[in-house]
PDB file of N, CA and C in Angstrom:
ATOM      1  N   ARG H   1      38.634  46.770 -44.200  1.00  0.00           N
ATOM      2  CA  ARG H   1      37.449  46.610 -42.899  1.00  0.00           C
ATOM      3  C   ARG H   1      37.909  46.118 -41.537  1.00  0.00           C
ATOM      4  N   PHE H   2      37.366  46.513 -41.141  1.00  0.00           N
ATOM      5  CA  PHE H   2      37.461  46.474 -39.634  1.00  0.00           C
ATOM      6  C   PHE H   2      36.573  45.712 -38.506  1.00  0.00           C
ATOM      7  N   ARG H   3      37.089  44.871 -37.994  1.00  0.00           N
ATOM      8  CA  ARG H   3      36.440  44.005 -37.095  1.00  0.00           C
ATOM      9  C   ARG H   3      36.552  44.821 -35.275  1.00  0.00           C
ATOM     10  N   ILE H   4      35.076  44.745 -35.020  1.00  0.00           N
ATOM     11  CA  ILE H   4      34.796  45.300 -33.852  1.00  0.00           C
ATOM     12  C   ILE H   4      34.504  44.721 -32.749  1.00  0.00           C
ATOM     13  N   ALA H   5      35.395  44.113 -31.659  1.00  0.00           N
ATOM     14  CA  ALA H   5      34.673  43.163 -30.913  1.00  0.00           C
ATOM     15  C   ALA H   5      34.771  43.725 -29.167  1.00  0.00           C
ATOM     16  N   GLY H   6      33.787  43.276 -28.053  1.00  0.00           N
ATOM     17  CA  GLY H   6      34.225  43.879 -26.823  1.00  0.00           C
ATOM     18  C   GLY H   6      33.086  43.166 -25.809  1.00  0.00           C
ATOM     19  N   CYS H   7      33.408  43.110 -24.920  1.00  0.00           N
ATOM     20  CA  CYS H   7      32.207  42.505 -24.030  1.00  0.00           C
ATOM     21  C   CYS H   7      32.602  43.597 -22.345  1.00  0.00           C
ATOM     22  N   SER H   8      31.429  42.735 -21.834  1.00  0.00           N
ATOM     23  CA  SER H   8      30.943  43.369 -20.322  1.00  0.00           C
ATOM     24  C   SER H   8      30.918  42.152 -19.540  1.00  0.00           C
ATOM     25  N   ASP H   9      30.179  41.911 -18.432  1.00  0.00           N
ATOM     26  CA  ASP H   9      29.866  41.352 -17.774  1.00  0.00           C
ATOM     27  C   ASP H   9      28.792  40.442 -18.082  1.00  0.00           C
ATOM     28  N   SER H  10      27.776  41.652 -18.926  1.00  0.00           N
ATOM     29  CA  SER H  10      26.219  40.864 -19.344  1.00  0.00           C
ATOM     30  C   SER H  10      25.994  41.684 -20.761  1.00  0.00           C
ATOM     31  N   ASP H  11      26.637  42.008 -21.568  1.00  0.00           N
ATOM     32  CA  ASP H  11      26.742  42.104 -22.791  1.00  0.00           C
ATOM     33  C   ASP H  11      27.865  42.252 -23.788  1.00  0.00           C
ATOM     34  N   GLY H  12      27.877  41.856 -24.953  1.00  0.00           N
ATOM     35  CA  GLY H  12      29.033  42.061 -25.825  1.00  0.00           C
ATOM     36  C   GLY H  12      28.575  42.040 -27.165  1.00  0.00           C
ATOM     37  N   GLU H  13      29.941  42.519 -28.134  1.00  0.00           N
ATOM     38  CA  GLU H  13      29.438  42.970 -29.451  1.00  0.00           C
ATOM     39  C   GLU H  13      30.420  42.316 -30.335  1.00  0.00           C
ATOM     40  N   GLU H  14      30.393  41.874 -31.676  1.00  0.00           N
ATOM     41  CA  GLU H  14      30.933  41.581 -32.887  1.00  0.00           C
ATOM     42  C   GLU H  14      30.556  42.114 -33.890  1.00  0.00           C
ATOM     43  N   MET H  15      31.234  42.576 -34.775  1.00  0.00           N
ATOM     44  CA  MET H  15      30.969  43.087 -35.701  1.00  0.00           C
ATOM     45  C   MET H  15      32.152  43.458 -37.038  1.00  0.00           C
ATOM     46  N   TYR H  16      31.580  43.383 -38.384  1.00  0.00           N
ATOM     47  CA  TYR H  16      32.638  43.705 -39.187  1.00  0.00           C
ATOM     48  C   TYR H  16      31.972  45.050 -40.164  1.00  0.00           C
ATOM     49  N   THR H  17      32.474  45.582 -40.597  1.00  0.00           N
ATOM     50  CA  THR H  17      32.600  46.632 -41.330  1.00  0.00           C
ATOM     51  C   THR H  17      33.392  46.973 -42.542  1.00  0.00           C
ATOM     52  N   LEU H  18      32.826  48.003 -43.367  1.00  0.00           N
ATOM     53  CA  LEU H  18      33.453  47.957 -44.745  1.00  0.00           C
ATOM     54  C   LEU H  18      33.341  49.195 -45.351  1.00  0.00           C
ATOM     55  N   ASP H  19      34.371  50.249 -45.080  1.00  0.00           N
ATOM     56  CA  ASP H  19      33.843  51.575 -45.742  1.00  0.00           C
ATOM     57  C   ASP H  19      32.947  52.207 -44.904  1.00  0.00           C
ATOM     58  N   GLY H  20      33.340  52.039 -43.679  1.00  0.00           N
ATOM     59  CA  GLY H  20      31.758  52.676 -42.611  1.00  0.00           C
ATOM     60  C   GLY H  20      30.576  51.878 -42.424  1.00  0.00           C
ATOM     61  N   GLU H  21      30.437  51.186 -43.181  1.00  0.00           N
ATOM     62  CA  GLU H  21      29.180  50.334 -43.454  1.00  0.00           C
ATOM     63  C   GLU H  21      29.385  48.894 -42.595  1.00  0.00           C
ATOM     64  N   GLU H  22      28.245  48.813 -41.884  1.00  0.00           N
ATOM     65  CA  GLU H  22      28.202  47.386 -41.083  1.00  0.00           C
ATOM     66  C   GLU H  22      27.649  46.510 -42.050  1.00  0.00           C
ATOM     67  N   LYS H  23      28.678  45.367 -42.314  1.00  0.00           N
ATOM     68  CA  LYS H  23      28.299  44.161 -43.128  1.00  0.00           C
ATOM     69  C   LYS H  23      27.832  42.957 -42.582  1.00  0.00           C
ATOM     70  N   TRP H  24      28.411  42.622 -41.178  1.00  0.00           N
ATOM     71  CA  TRP H  24      28.066  41.495 -40.435  1.00  0.00           C
ATOM     72  C   TRP H  24      28.137  42.094 -38.980  1.00  0.00           C
ATOM     73  N   TYR H  25      26.760  41.280 -38.134  1.00  0.00           N
ATOM     74  CA  TYR H  25      27.346  41.478 -36.889  1.00  0.00           C
ATOM     75  C   TYR H  25      26.634  40.206 -36.153  1.00  0.00           C
ATOM     76  N   ALA H  26      26.995  39.762 -34.861  1.00  0.00           N
ATOM     77  CA  ALA H  26      26.433  39.028 -34.084  1.00  0.00           C
ATOM     78  C   ALA H  26      25.371  39.184 -33.242  1.00  0.00           C
ATOM     79  N   ASP H  27      24.019  38.695 -33.446  1.00  0.00           N
ATOM     80  CA  ASP H  27      22.976  39.106 -32.826  1.00  0.00           C
ATOM     81  C   ASP H  27      23.009  37.622 -31.692  1.00  0.00           C
ATOM     82  N   PHE H  28      23.334  38.134 -30.340  1.00  0.00           N
ATOM     83  CA  PHE H  28      23.832  37.046 -29.279  1.00  0.00           C
ATOM     84  C   PHE H  28      22.232  37.193 -28.976  1.00  0.00           C
ATOM     85  N   ILE H  29      21.638  37.597 -28.860  1.00  0.00           N
ATOM     86  CA  ILE H  29      19.931  37.666 -28.578  1.00  0.00           C
ATOM     87  C   ILE H  29      19.172  36.191 -29.067  1.00  0.00           C
ATOM     88  N   ASN H  30      19.229  35.962 -30.648  1.00  0.00           N
ATOM     89  CA  ASN H  30      18.497  35.529 -31.186  1.00  0.00           C
ATOM     90  C   ASN H  30      19.848  34.560 -31.943  1.00  0.00           C
ATOM     91  N   LYS H  31      20.766  34.032 -31.388  1.00  0.00           N
ATOM     92  CA  LYS H  31      21.850  33.494 -31.569  1.00  0.00           C
ATOM     93  C   LYS H  31      22.158  32.892 -33.316  1.00  0.00           C
ATOM     94  N   LYS H  32      22.287  34.095 -33.770  1.00  0.00           N
ATOM     95  CA  LYS H  32      22.351  34.159 -35.356  1.00  0.00           C
ATOM     96  C   LYS H  32      23.665  35.312 -35.936  1.00  0.00           C
ATOM     97  N   GLY H  33      24.117  35.255 -37.094  1.00  0.00           N
ATOM     98  CA  GLY H  33      24.876  35.994 -37.869  1.00  0.00           C
ATOM     99  C   GLY H  33      23.962  36.898 -38.691  1.00  0.00           C
ATOM    100  N   VAL H  34      24.105  38.272 -38.527  1.00  0.00           N
ATOM    101  CA  VAL H  34      23.437  39.023 -39.320  1.00  0.00           C
ATOM    102  C   VAL H  34      23.641  39.715 -40.626  1.00  0.00           C
ATOM    103  N   GLU H  35      23.380  40.157 -41.568  1.00  0.00           N
ATOM    104  CA  GLU H  35      24.043  40.570 -42.823  1.00  0.00           C
ATOM    105  C   GLU H  35      23.107  41.467 -43.019  1.00  0.00           C
ATOM    106  N   PRO H  36      23.272  42.692 -42.505  1.00  0.00           N
ATOM    107  CA  PRO H  36      22.485  44.180 -42.790  1.00  0.00           C
ATOM    108  C   PRO H  36      22.946  44.814 -44.008  1.00  0.00           C
ATOM    109  N   GLN H  37      22.601  44.144 -45.181  1.00  0.00           N
ATOM    110  CA  GLN H  37      23.055  44.952 -46.167  1.00  0.00           C
ATOM    111  C   GLN H  37      22.093  45.645 -47.169  1.00  0.00           C
ATOM    112  N   PRO H  38      21.989  46.596 -47.840  1.00  0.00           N
ATOM    113  CA  PRO H  38      20.678  46.800 -48.507  1.00  0.00           C
ATOM    114  C   PRO H  38      20.980  45.809 -49.806  1.00  0.00           C
ATOM    115  N   SER H  39      19.757  45.956 -50.462  1.00  0.00           N
ATOM    116  CA  SER H  39      19.512  45.337 -51.877  1.00  0.00           C
ATOM    117  C   SER H  39      20.095  45.860 -53.344  1.00  0.00           C
ATOM    118  N   PHE H  40      21.030  46.909 -52.978  1.00  0.00           N
ATOM    119  CA  PHE H  40      21.188  47.643 -54.473  1.00  0.00           C
ATOM    120  C   PHE H  40      22.925  47.383 -54.148  1.00  0.00           C
ATOM    121  N   ILE H  41      23.268  46.749 -53.350  1.00  0.00           N
ATOM    122  CA  ILE H  41      24.732  46.141 -53.599  1.00  0.00           C
ATOM    123  C   ILE H  41      24.953  44.662 -53.695  1.00  0.00           C
ATOM    124  N   ASP H  42      26.363  44.502 -54.223  1.00  0.00           N
ATOM    125  CA  ASP H  42      26.768  42.918 -54.176  1.00  0.00           C
ATOM    126  C   ASP H  42      26.581  42.388 -53.063  1.00  0.00           C
ATOM    127  N   HIS H  43      26.019  41.269 -52.618  1.00  0.00           N
ATOM    128  CA  HIS H  43      25.697  40.738 -51.412  1.00  0.00           C
ATOM    129  C   HIS H  43      26.902  39.932 -50.968  1.00  0.00           C
ATOM    130  N   ILE H  44      27.426  40.656 -49.711  1.00  0.00           N
ATOM    131  CA  ILE H  44      28.919  39.993 -48.986  1.00  0.00           C
ATOM    132  C   ILE H  44      28.596  38.801 -47.806  1.00  0.00           C
ATOM    133  N   SER H  45      28.916  37.487 -48.219  1.00  0.00           N
ATOM    134  CA  SER H  45      28.226  36.633 -47.684  1.00  0.00           C
ATOM    135  C   SER H  45      29.535  35.957 -46.755  1.00  0.00           C
ATOM    136  N   TYR H  46      29.337  35.974 -45.271  1.00  0.00           N
ATOM    137  CA  TYR H  46      31.067  35.676 -44.359  1.00  0.00           C
ATOM    138  C   TYR H  46      30.282  33.952 -44.183  1.00  0.00           C
ATOM    139  N   VAL H  47      31.738  33.660 -43.838  1.00  0.00           N
ATOM    140  CA  VAL H  47      32.053  32.214 -44.014  1.00  0.00           C
ATOM    141  C   VAL H  47      31.291  31.569 -42.735  1.00  0.00           C
ATOM    142  N   GLU H  48      30.705  30.169 -43.022  1.00  0.00           N
ATOM    143  CA  GLU H  48      30.013  29.387 -41.978  1.00  0.00           C
ATOM    144  C   GLU H  48      31.047  29.232 -40.953  1.00  0.00           C
ATOM    145  N   GLY H  49      30.528  29.261 -39.649  1.00  0.00           N
ATOM    146  CA  GLY H  49      31.456  29.394 -38.550  1.00  0.00           C
ATOM    147  C   GLY H  49      31.419  30.667 -37.654  1.00  0.00           C
ATOM    148  N   THR H  50      31.355  31.874 -38.893  1.00  0.00           N
ATOM    149  CA  THR H  50      31.438  33.479 -37.843  1.00  0.00           C
ATOM    150  C   THR H  50      30.681  33.573 -36.653  1.00  0.00           C
ATOM    151  N   TYR H  51      29.453  33.029 -36.981  1.00  0.00           N
ATOM    152  CA  TYR H  51      28.761  33.470 -35.723  1.00  0.00           C
ATOM    153  C   TYR H  51      29.353  32.570 -34.562  1.00  0.00           C
ATOM    154  N   GLU H  52      29.624  31.503 -34.889  1.00  0.00           N
ATOM    155  CA  GLU H  52      30.287  30.630 -33.923  1.00  0.00           C
ATOM    156  C   GLU H  52      32.053  30.997 -32.986  1.00  0.00           C
ATOM    157  N   SER H  53      32.240  31.415 -34.050  1.00  0.00           N
ATOM    158  CA  SER H  53      33.745  31.878 -33.700  1.00  0.00           C
ATOM    159  C   SER H  53      33.322  33.539 -32.812  1.00  0.00           C
ATOM    160  N   ALA H  54      32.447  33.996 -33.305  1.00  0.00           N
ATOM    161  CA  ALA H  54      31.858  35.047 -32.639  1.00  0.00           C
ATOM    162  C   ALA H  54      31.467  34.571 -30.916  1.00  0.00           C
ATOM    163  N   GLU H  55      31.001  33.591 -30.939  1.00  0.00           N
ATOM    164  CA  GLU H  55      30.458  33.434 -29.589  1.00  0.00           C
ATOM    165  C   GLU H  55      31.735  33.051 -28.683  1.00  0.00           C
ATOM    166  N   ALA H  56      32.504  32.244 -29.512  1.00  0.00           N
ATOM    167  CA  ALA H  56      33.652  32.086 -28.473  1.00  0.00           C
ATOM    168  C   ALA H  56      34.623  32.937 -28.213  1.00  0.00           C
ATOM    169  N   ASP H  57      34.621  34.076 -29.160  1.00  0.00           N
ATOM    170  CA  ASP H  57      35.274  35.289 -28.666  1.00  0.00           C
ATOM    171  C   ASP H  57      34.347  36.000 -27.647  1.00  0.00           C
ATOM    172  N   GLN H  58      33.550  35.508 -27.360  1.00  0.00           N
ATOM    173  CA  GLN H  58      32.445  36.278 -26.419  1.00  0.00           C
ATOM    174  C   GLN H  58      33.188  35.683 -25.337  1.00  0.00           C
ATOM    175  N   GLN H  59      33.060  34.283 -24.852  1.00  0.00           N
ATOM    176  CA  GLN H  59      33.412  33.728 -23.739  1.00  0.00           C
ATOM    177  C   GLN H  59      34.990  33.748 -23.459  1.00  0.00           C
ATOM    178  N   ALA H  60      36.130  34.146 -24.532  1.00  0.00           N
ATOM    179  CA  ALA H  60      37.511  34.544 -24.033  1.00  0.00           C
ATOM    180  C   ALA H  60      37.508  35.651 -23.362  1.00  0.00           C
ATOM    181  N   CYS H  61      36.664  36.672 -23.972  1.00  0.00           N
ATOM    182  CA  CYS H  61      36.886  38.352 -23.466  1.00  0.00           C
ATOM    183  C   CYS H  61      36.056  38.384 -21.962  1.00  0.00           C
ATOM    184  N   ARG H  62      35.220  37.274 -21.772  1.00  0.00           N
ATOM    185  CA  ARG H  62      34.723  37.686 -20.677  1.00  0.00           C
ATOM    186  C   ARG H  62      35.261  37.207 -19.506  1.00  0.00           C
ATOM    187  N   GLN H  63      36.260  36.016 -20.013  1.00  0.00           N
ATOM    188  CA  GLN H  63      37.181  35.215 -19.222  1.00  0.00           C
ATOM    189  C   GLN H  63      38.217  36.068 -18.896  1.00  0.00           C
ATOM    190  N   ASN H  64      38.764  37.120 -19.958  1.00  0.00           N
ATOM    191  CA  ASN H  64      39.719  37.580 -19.762  1.00  0.00           C
ATOM    192  C   ASN H  64      39.385  39.142 -19.116  1.00  0.00           C
ATOM    193  N   LEU H  65      38.267  39.344 -18.908  1.00  0.00           N
ATOM    194  CA  LEU H  65      37.840  40.604 -17.921  1.00  0.00           C
ATOM    195  C   LEU H  65      37.711  40.045 -16.574  1.00  0.00           C
ATOM    196  N   LYS H  66      37.257  38.967 -16.507  1.00  0.00           N
ATOM    197  CA  LYS H  66      37.237  38.362 -14.972  1.00  0.00           C
ATOM    198  C   LYS H  66      38.882  38.317 -14.327  1.00  0.00           C
ATOM    199  N   LEU H  67      39.773  37.865 -15.382  1.00  0.00           N
ATOM    200  CA  LEU H  67      41.346  37.995 -14.970  1.00  0.00           C
ATOM    201  C   LEU H  67      41.442  39.208 -14.661  1.00  0.00           C
ATOM    202  N   SER H  68      41.496  40.157 -15.388  1.00  0.00           N
ATOM    203  CA  SER H  68      41.842  41.530 -15.547  1.00  0.00           C
ATOM    204  C   SER H  68      41.251  42.191 -14.136  1.00  0.00           C
ATOM    205  N   ALA H  69      39.861  41.698 -13.953  1.00  0.00           N
ATOM    206  CA  ALA H  69      39.579  42.373 -12.502  1.00  0.00           C
ATOM    207  C   ALA H  69      40.327  41.986 -11.514  1.00  0.00           C
ATOM    208  N   LYS H  70      40.364  40.909 -11.398  1.00  0.00           N
ATOM    209  CA  LYS H  70      40.966  39.919 -10.164  1.00  0.00           C
ATOM    210  C   LYS H  70      42.359  40.762 -10.561  1.00  0.00           C
ATOM    211  N   ALA H  71      42.907  40.942 -11.252  1.00  0.00           N
ATOM    212  CA  ALA H  71      44.625  41.189 -11.233  1.00  0.00           C
ATOM    213  C   ALA H  71      44.741  43.252 -10.538  1.00  0.00           C
ATOM    214  N   MET H  72      43.627  43.677 -10.747  1.00  0.00           N
ATOM    215  CA  MET H  72      43.490  44.889 -10.448  1.00  0.00           C
ATOM    216  C   MET H  72      43.023  45.338  -9.197  1.00  0.00           C
ATOM    217  N   LYS H  73      42.783  43.940  -8.309  1.00  0.00           N
ATOM    218  CA  LYS H  73      42.503  44.205  -6.963  1.00  0.00           C
ATOM    219  C   LYS H  73      43.624  44.214  -5.760  1.00  0.00           C
TER     220      LYS H  73
END
């Protein structure tokens, strides 16, 4: 299982994958977690609060991005 997360000044991404397939991602526009799993597999659900954790991770990422940009000046 992989977790992929990152941000820019205006955008962000957080997702979980398993065997190369996307299992969960944060839809920051609609403010919810999405589980894009096909109907023919056993559904994997993520714990309540995963989306809220992704939002907090994005805030920390943007703060770190600002600090890094300031340090490089």
